[in-house]
Coordinates of C-alpha atoms in Angstrom, one line a residue:
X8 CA -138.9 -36.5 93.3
X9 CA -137.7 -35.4 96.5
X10 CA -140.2 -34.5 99.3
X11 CA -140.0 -30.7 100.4
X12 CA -141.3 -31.6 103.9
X13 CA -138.5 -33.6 104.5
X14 CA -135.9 -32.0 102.5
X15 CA -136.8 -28.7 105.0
X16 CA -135.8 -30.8 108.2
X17 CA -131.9 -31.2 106.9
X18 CA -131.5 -29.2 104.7
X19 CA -127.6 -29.1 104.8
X20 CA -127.2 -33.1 104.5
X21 CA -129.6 -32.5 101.6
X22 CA -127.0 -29.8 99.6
X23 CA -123.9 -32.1 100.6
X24 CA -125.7 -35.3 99.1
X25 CA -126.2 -33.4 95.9
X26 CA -122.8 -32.2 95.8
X27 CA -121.3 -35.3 96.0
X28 CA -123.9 -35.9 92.8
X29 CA -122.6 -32.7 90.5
X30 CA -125.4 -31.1 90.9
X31 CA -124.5 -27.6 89.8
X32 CA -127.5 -25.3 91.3
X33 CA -128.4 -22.9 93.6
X34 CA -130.0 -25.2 96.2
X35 CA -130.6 -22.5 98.6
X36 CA -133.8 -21.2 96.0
X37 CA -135.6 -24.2 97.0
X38 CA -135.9 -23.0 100.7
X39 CA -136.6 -19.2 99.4
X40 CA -139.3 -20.3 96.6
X41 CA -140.6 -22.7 99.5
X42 CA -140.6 -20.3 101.9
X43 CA -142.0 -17.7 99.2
X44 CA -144.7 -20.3 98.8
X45 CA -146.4 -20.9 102.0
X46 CA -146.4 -17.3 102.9
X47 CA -148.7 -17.0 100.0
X48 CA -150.2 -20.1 100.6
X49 CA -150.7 -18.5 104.7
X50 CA -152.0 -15.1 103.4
X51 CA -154.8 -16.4 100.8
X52 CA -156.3 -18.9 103.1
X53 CA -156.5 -15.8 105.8
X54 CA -158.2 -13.7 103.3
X55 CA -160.7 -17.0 102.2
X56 CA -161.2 -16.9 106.0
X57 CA -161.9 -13.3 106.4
X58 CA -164.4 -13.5 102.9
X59 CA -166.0 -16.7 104.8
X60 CA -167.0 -14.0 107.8
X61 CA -168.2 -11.6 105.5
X62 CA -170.5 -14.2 103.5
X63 CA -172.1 -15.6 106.9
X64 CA -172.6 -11.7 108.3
X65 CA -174.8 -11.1 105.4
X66 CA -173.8 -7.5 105.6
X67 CA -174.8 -6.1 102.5
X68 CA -172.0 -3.1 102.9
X69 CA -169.4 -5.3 103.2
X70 CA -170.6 -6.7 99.3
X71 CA -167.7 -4.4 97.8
X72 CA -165.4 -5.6 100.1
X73 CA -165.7 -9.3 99.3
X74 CA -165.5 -8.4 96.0
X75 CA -162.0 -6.6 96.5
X76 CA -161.2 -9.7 98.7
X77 CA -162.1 -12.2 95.8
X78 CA -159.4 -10.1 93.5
X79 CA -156.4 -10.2 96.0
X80 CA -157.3 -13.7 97.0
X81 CA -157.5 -14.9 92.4
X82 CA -153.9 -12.7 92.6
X83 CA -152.3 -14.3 95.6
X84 CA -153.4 -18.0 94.1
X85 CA -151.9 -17.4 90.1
X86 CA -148.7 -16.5 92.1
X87 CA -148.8 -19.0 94.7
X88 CA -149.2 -21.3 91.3
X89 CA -146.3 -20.3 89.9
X90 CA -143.7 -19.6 92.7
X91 CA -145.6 -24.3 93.4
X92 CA -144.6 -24.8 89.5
X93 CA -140.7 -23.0 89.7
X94 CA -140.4 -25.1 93.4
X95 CA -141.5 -28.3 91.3
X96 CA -139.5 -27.8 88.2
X97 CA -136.3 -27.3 90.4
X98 CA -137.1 -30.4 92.4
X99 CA -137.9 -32.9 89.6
X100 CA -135.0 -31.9 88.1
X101 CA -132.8 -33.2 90.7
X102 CA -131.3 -36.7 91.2
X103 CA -132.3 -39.2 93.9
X104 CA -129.8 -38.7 97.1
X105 CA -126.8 -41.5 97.4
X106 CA -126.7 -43.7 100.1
X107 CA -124.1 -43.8 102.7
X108 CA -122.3 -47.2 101.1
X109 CA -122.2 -45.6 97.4
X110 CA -118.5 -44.4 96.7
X111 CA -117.8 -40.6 96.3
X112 CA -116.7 -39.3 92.9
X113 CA -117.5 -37.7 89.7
X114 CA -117.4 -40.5 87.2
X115 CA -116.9 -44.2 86.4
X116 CA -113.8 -44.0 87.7
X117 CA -114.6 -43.7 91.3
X118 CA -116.9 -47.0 90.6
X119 CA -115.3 -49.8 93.1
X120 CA -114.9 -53.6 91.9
X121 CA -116.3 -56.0 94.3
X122 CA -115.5 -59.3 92.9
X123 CA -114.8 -60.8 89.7
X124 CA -116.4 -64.4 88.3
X125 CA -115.2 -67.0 86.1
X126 CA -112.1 -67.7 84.0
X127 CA -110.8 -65.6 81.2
X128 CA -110.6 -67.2 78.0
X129 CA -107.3 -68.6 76.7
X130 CA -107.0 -68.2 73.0
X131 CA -103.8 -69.9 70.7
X132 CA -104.8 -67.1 68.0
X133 CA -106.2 -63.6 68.5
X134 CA -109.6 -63.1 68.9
X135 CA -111.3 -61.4 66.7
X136 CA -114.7 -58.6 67.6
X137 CA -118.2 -59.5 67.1
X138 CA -118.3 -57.1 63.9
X139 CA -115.7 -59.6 62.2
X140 CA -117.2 -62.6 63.5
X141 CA -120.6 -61.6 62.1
X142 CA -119.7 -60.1 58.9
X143 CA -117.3 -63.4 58.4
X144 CA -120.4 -65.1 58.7
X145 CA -122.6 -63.2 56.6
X146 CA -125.0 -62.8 60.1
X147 CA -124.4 -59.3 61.2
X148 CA -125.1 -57.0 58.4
X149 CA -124.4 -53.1 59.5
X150 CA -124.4 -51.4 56.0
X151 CA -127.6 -52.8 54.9
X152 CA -129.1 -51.5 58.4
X153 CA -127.7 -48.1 57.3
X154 CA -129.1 -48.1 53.7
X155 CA -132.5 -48.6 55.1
X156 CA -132.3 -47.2 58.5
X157 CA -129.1 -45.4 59.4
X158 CA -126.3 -45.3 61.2
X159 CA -126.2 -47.6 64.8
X160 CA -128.7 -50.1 63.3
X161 CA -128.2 -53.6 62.6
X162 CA -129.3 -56.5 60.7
X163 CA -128.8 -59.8 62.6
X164 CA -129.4 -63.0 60.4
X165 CA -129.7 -66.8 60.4
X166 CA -128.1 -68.6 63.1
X167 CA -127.3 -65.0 65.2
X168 CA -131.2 -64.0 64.8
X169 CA -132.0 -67.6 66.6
X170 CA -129.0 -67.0 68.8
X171 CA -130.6 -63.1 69.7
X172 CA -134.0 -65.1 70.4
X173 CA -132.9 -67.6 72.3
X174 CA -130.9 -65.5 74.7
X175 CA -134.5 -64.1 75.2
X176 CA -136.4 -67.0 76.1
X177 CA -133.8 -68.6 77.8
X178 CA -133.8 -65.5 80.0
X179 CA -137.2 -65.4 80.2
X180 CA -137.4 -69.0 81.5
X181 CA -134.8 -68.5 84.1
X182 CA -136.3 -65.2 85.8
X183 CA -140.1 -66.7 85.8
X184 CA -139.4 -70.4 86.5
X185 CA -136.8 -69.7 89.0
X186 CA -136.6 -66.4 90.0
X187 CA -140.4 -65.3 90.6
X188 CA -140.8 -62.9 88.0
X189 CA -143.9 -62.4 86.5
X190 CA -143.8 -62.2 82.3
X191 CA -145.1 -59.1 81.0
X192 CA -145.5 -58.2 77.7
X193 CA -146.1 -54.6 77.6
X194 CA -146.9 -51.8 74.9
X195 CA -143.6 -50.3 73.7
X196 CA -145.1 -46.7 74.2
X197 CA -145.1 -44.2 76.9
X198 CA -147.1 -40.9 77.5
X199 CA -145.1 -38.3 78.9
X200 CA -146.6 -38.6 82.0
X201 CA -145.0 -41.8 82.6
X202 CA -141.8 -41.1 81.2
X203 CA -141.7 -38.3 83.6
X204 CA -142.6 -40.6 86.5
X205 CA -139.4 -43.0 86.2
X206 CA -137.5 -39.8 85.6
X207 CA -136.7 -39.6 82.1
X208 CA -138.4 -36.3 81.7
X209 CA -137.6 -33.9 82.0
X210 CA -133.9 -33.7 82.4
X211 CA -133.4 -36.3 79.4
X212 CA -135.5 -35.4 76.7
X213 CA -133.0 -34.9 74.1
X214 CA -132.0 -38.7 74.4
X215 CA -135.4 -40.2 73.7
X216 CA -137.4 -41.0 70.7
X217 CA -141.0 -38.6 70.2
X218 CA -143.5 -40.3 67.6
X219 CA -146.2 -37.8 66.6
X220 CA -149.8 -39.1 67.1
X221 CA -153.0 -37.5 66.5
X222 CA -154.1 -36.5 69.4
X223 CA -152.2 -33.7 71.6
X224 CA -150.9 -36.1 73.9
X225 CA -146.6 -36.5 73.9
X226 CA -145.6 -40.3 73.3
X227 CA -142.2 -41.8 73.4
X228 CA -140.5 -44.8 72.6
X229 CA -139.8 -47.2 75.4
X230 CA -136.1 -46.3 75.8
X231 CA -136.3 -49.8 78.4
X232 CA -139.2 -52.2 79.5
X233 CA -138.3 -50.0 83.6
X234 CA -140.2 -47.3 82.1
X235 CA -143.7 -49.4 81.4
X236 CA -143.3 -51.9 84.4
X237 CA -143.0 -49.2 87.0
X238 CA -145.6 -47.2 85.7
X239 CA -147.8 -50.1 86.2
X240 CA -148.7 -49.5 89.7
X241 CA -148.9 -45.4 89.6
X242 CA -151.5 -43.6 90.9
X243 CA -152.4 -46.8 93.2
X244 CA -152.6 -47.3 97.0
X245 CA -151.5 -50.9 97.4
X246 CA -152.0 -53.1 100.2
X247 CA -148.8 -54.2 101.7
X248 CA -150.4 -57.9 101.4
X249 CA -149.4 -57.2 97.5
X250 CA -146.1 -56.7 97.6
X251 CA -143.2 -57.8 96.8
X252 CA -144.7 -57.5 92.6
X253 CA -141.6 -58.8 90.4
X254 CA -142.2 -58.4 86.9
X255 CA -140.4 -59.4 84.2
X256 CA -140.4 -58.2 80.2
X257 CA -138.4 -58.6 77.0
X258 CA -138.5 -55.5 74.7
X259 CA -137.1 -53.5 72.0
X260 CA -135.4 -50.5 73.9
X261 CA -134.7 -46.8 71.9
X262 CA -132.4 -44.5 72.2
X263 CA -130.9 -42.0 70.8
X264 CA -127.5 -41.9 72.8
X265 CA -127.4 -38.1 72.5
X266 CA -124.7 -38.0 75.5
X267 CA -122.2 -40.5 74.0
X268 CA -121.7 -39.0 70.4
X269 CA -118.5 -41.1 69.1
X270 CA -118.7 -43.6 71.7
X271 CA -118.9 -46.5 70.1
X272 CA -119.9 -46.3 66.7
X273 CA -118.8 -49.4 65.6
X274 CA -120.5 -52.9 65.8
X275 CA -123.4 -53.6 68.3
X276 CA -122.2 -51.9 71.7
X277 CA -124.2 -48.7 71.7
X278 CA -127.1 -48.8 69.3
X279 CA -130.4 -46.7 69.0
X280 CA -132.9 -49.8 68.9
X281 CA -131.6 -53.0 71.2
X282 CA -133.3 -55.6 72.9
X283 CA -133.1 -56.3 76.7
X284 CA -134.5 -58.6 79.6
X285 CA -135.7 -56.1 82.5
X286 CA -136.3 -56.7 85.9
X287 CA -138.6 -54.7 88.0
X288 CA -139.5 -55.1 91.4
X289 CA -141.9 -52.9 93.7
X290 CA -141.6 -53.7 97.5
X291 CA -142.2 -52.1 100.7
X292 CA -139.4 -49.2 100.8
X293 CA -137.7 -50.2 103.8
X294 CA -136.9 -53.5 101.9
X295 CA -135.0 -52.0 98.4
X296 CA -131.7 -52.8 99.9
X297 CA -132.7 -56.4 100.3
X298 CA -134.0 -56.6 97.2
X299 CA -131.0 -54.9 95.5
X300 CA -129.0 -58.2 96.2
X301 CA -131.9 -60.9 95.6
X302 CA -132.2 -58.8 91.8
X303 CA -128.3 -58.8 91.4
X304 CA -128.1 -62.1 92.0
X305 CA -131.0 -63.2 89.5
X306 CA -129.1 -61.2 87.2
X307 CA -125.9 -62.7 87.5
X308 CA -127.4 -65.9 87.8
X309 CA -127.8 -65.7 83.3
X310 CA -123.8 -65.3 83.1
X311 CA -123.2 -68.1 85.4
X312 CA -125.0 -70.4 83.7
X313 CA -123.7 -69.4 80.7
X314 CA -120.1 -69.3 82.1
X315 CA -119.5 -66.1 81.4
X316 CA -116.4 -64.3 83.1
X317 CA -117.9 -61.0 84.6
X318 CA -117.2 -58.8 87.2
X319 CA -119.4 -57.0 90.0
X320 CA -118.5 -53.0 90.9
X321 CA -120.5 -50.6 92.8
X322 CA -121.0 -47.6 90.6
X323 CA -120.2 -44.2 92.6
X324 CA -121.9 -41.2 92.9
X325 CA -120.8 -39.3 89.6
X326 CA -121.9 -42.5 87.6
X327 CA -124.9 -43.2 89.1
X328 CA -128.1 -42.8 86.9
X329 CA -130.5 -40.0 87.8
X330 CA -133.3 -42.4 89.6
X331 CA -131.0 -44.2 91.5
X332 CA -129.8 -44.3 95.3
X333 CA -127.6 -47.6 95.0
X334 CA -126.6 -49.2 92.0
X335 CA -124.5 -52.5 91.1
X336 CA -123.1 -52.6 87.8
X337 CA -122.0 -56.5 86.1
X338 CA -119.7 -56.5 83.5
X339 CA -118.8 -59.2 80.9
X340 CA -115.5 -60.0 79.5
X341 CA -115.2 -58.7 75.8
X342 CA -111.6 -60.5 74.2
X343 CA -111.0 -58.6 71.4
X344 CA -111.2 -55.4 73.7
X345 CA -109.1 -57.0 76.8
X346 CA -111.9 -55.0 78.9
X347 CA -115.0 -55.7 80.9
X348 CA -118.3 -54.1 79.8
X349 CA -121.3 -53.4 81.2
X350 CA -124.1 -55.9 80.4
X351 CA -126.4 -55.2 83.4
X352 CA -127.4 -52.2 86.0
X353 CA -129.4 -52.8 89.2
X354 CA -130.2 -50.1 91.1
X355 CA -132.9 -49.4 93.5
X356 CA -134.6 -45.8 93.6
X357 CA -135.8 -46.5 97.0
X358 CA -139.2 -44.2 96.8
X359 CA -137.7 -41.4 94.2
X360 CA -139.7 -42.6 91.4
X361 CA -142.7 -43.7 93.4
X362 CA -143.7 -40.0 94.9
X363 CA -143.0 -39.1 91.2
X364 CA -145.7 -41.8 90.2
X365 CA -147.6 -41.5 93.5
X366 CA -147.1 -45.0 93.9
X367 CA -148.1 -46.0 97.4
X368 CA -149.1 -48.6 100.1
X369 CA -150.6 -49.2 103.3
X370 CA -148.0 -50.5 105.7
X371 CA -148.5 -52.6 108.4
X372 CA -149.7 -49.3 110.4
X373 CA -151.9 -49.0 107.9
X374 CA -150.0 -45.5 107.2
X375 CA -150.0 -44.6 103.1
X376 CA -146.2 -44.4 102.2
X377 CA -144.5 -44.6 99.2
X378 CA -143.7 -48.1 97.5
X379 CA -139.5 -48.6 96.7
X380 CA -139.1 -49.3 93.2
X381 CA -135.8 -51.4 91.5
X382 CA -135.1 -51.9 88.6
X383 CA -132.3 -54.0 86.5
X384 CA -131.3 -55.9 83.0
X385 CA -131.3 -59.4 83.2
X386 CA -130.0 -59.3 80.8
X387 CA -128.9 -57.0 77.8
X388 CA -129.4 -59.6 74.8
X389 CA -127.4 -57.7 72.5
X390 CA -124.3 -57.4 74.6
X391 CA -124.8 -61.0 75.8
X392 CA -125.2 -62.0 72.3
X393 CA -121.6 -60.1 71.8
X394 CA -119.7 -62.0 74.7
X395 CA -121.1 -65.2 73.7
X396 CA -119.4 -65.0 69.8
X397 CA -116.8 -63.2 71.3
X398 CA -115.7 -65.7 74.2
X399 CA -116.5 -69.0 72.6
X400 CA -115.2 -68.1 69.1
X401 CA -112.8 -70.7 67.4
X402 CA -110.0 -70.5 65.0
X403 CA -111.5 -70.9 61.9
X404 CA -114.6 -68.3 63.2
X405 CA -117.6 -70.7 64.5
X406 CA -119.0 -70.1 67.5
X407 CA -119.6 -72.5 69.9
X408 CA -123.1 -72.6 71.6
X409 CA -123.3 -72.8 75.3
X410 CA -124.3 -75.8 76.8
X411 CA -127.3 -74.0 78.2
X412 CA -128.6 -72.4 74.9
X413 CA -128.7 -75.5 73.0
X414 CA -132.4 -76.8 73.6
X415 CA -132.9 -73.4 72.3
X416 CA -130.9 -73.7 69.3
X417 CA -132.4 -76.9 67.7
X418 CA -129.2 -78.9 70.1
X419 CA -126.4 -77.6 67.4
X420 CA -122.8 -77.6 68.7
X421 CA -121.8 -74.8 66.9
X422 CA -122.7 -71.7 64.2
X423 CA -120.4 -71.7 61.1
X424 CA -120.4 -70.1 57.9
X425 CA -122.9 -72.0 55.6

């Protein structure tokens, strides 16, 4: 949520940072329904005065006046309210600003490589996709999952469903042994409220999962563990003493995926229920940068010791999710699609999501500012679970476990075909 104080001090720099985000909108309303605002805001509190003067005169002919006072001053305030509620719906609908290093453009296209990792595999046969692998194996089982579900489900069996859980706890060991995360295990429902403070509501409604309770209350499915964690410090004035808080969670995610419709459809790339690793830090805010490349790097840190090739790019403007001010996106190496795809994003929303949340601290001035919140997958099991069967598939369709995983896996070598 961007701060209307601040946005009023530069206000050009403000329109050009959105443009370089697509935001198609008249920005210059904001300035007219702000400046609508506080003249309202200016003339009601000079009638309250002038009603104030009246009440301490205890004039009795001036009765009818108040009265008329108390009208204009009811009818200044319900339109003061909602010229405050257009100037707030415009605003939270906006994206966070981009910083300086984050490359201009309208799409993953403009997203810059920064280094790659690792050594491509070098197959004597062609590799064949996870669907194949797993249906060859009887362990991925997608028209089952659409019999009793529907369509971008899954059933994942035997030695895969130990492989999925694995990669979960391995993670989890990793990121709170060595990384300083703290495990959470959190409920897997949001109100609106908190969806709204991470910025999934409004603007993305139409991708997330309602459930109807009894109460009146809107509740969503968690569409990742970032929602829950950030949420946990809103509506709190921290001490600077407890920051940084690095948390640490392994969920079910949902989604609905209403903006990739054909995107794909097949195997386990883009599914409405997944499960992921998520990282979540909340720090001072003139610390997110720093803690950008400390979360990266515990991110990246899975893949290596799974020696996994990836890659590192900087995802530009266009490509950027709405929260965001910086993001780094890591990529793993898929064979049987000669392509890189993403299996992590770590961005920090610098203090976006925290004004949203009113999420704040006393710094060492003991001035109450917004926290900076982060937020990343460390990683995405399923797509981990993918380059793992994909990249150390053999000939005759095992798949080899990596060295790592194996005090996970009861020490096997290898998954085959029983």
């Amino acid at each position: 949520m961007h701060n209307i104080k601040e946005l009023r001090k530069n206000f050009e720099n403000f329109k050009n940072l959105l443009k370089n985000r697509n935001v198609e909108l008249d920005l210059d309303l904001i300035l007219k329904l702000d400046e609508k605002n506080r003249d309202l805001i200016e003339k009601k509190e000079k009638l309250e005065k002038e009603k104030k003067e009246i009440s301490k005169s205890k004039d009795k002919s001036l009765f009818t006046k108040s009265k008329e006072l108390s009208v204009k001053i009811e009818d200044l305030l319900k339109k003061q309210v909602q010229t405050q509620d257009e100037l707030d719906n415009i605003l939270s609908s906006l994206p966070n600003l981009p910083l300086d290093d984050v490359p201009i453009g309208e799409g993953e296209s403009s997203n810059k490589e920064i280094n790659k990792f690792g050594n491509l595999p070098k197959f004597d046969f062609k590799p064949k996709s996870h669907t194949e692998l797993g249906n060859n194996l009887n362990m991925l089982d997608f028209d089952l999952a659409t019999k009793t579900t529907g369509s971008r489900f899954v059933f994942v069996k035997d030695k895969l469903a130990l492989l999925e859980r694995a990669l979960s706890n391995f993670m989890l060991d990793i990121h709170t042994k060595v990384n300083g995360y703290k495990e959470i295990s959190p409920p897997l429902i949001a109100s609106d409220n908190t969806m709204f403070g991470t910025g999934q509501l409004p603007k993305f409604e139409n991708d997330q999962f309602e459930i109807k309770f009894d109460d009146n209350g809107r509740k969503f499915l968690i569409p990742t563990a970032e929602v829950i964690l950030t949420n946990m410090v809103k509506n709190q004035i921290l001490s600077v003493n407890d920051l940084p808080i690095r948390l640490v969670a392994s969920t079910p995610c949902f989604r609905k995926e209403a903006g990739s419709y054909g995107k794909d459809t097949k195997g386990m790339i883009r599914q409405h229920q997944f499960y992921k690793v998520e990282l979540v830090s909340i720090v001072e805010n003139d610390k997110c940068i720093e803690e950008l490349e400390r979360m990266t790097k515990s991110a990246v840190m899975i893949l290596d010791k799974l020696n996994l090739p990836y890659r590192k790019i900087i995802l530009s403007t266009g490509d950027m999710g709405f929260s965001a001010e910086k993001t780094y996106d890591i990529e793993v190496w898929i064979p049987s699609e000669n392509k890189y795809r993403e299996i992590s994003s770590c961005s920090s929303c610098g203090t976006f999501q925290a004004r949203r949340m009113k999420a704040r601290y006393k710094n060492s001035n003991k001035e109450t500012v917004p926290v900076g919140t982060l937020n990343g997958s460390g990683l995405a099991i399923g797509r981990t679970l993918i380059a793992i069967m994909e990249n150390y598939q053999q000939s005759d369709g095992s798949i080899l476990i990596p060295k790592a995983l194996k005090p996970y896996m009861d020490n096997q070598d290898k998954i085959t075909k029983n």
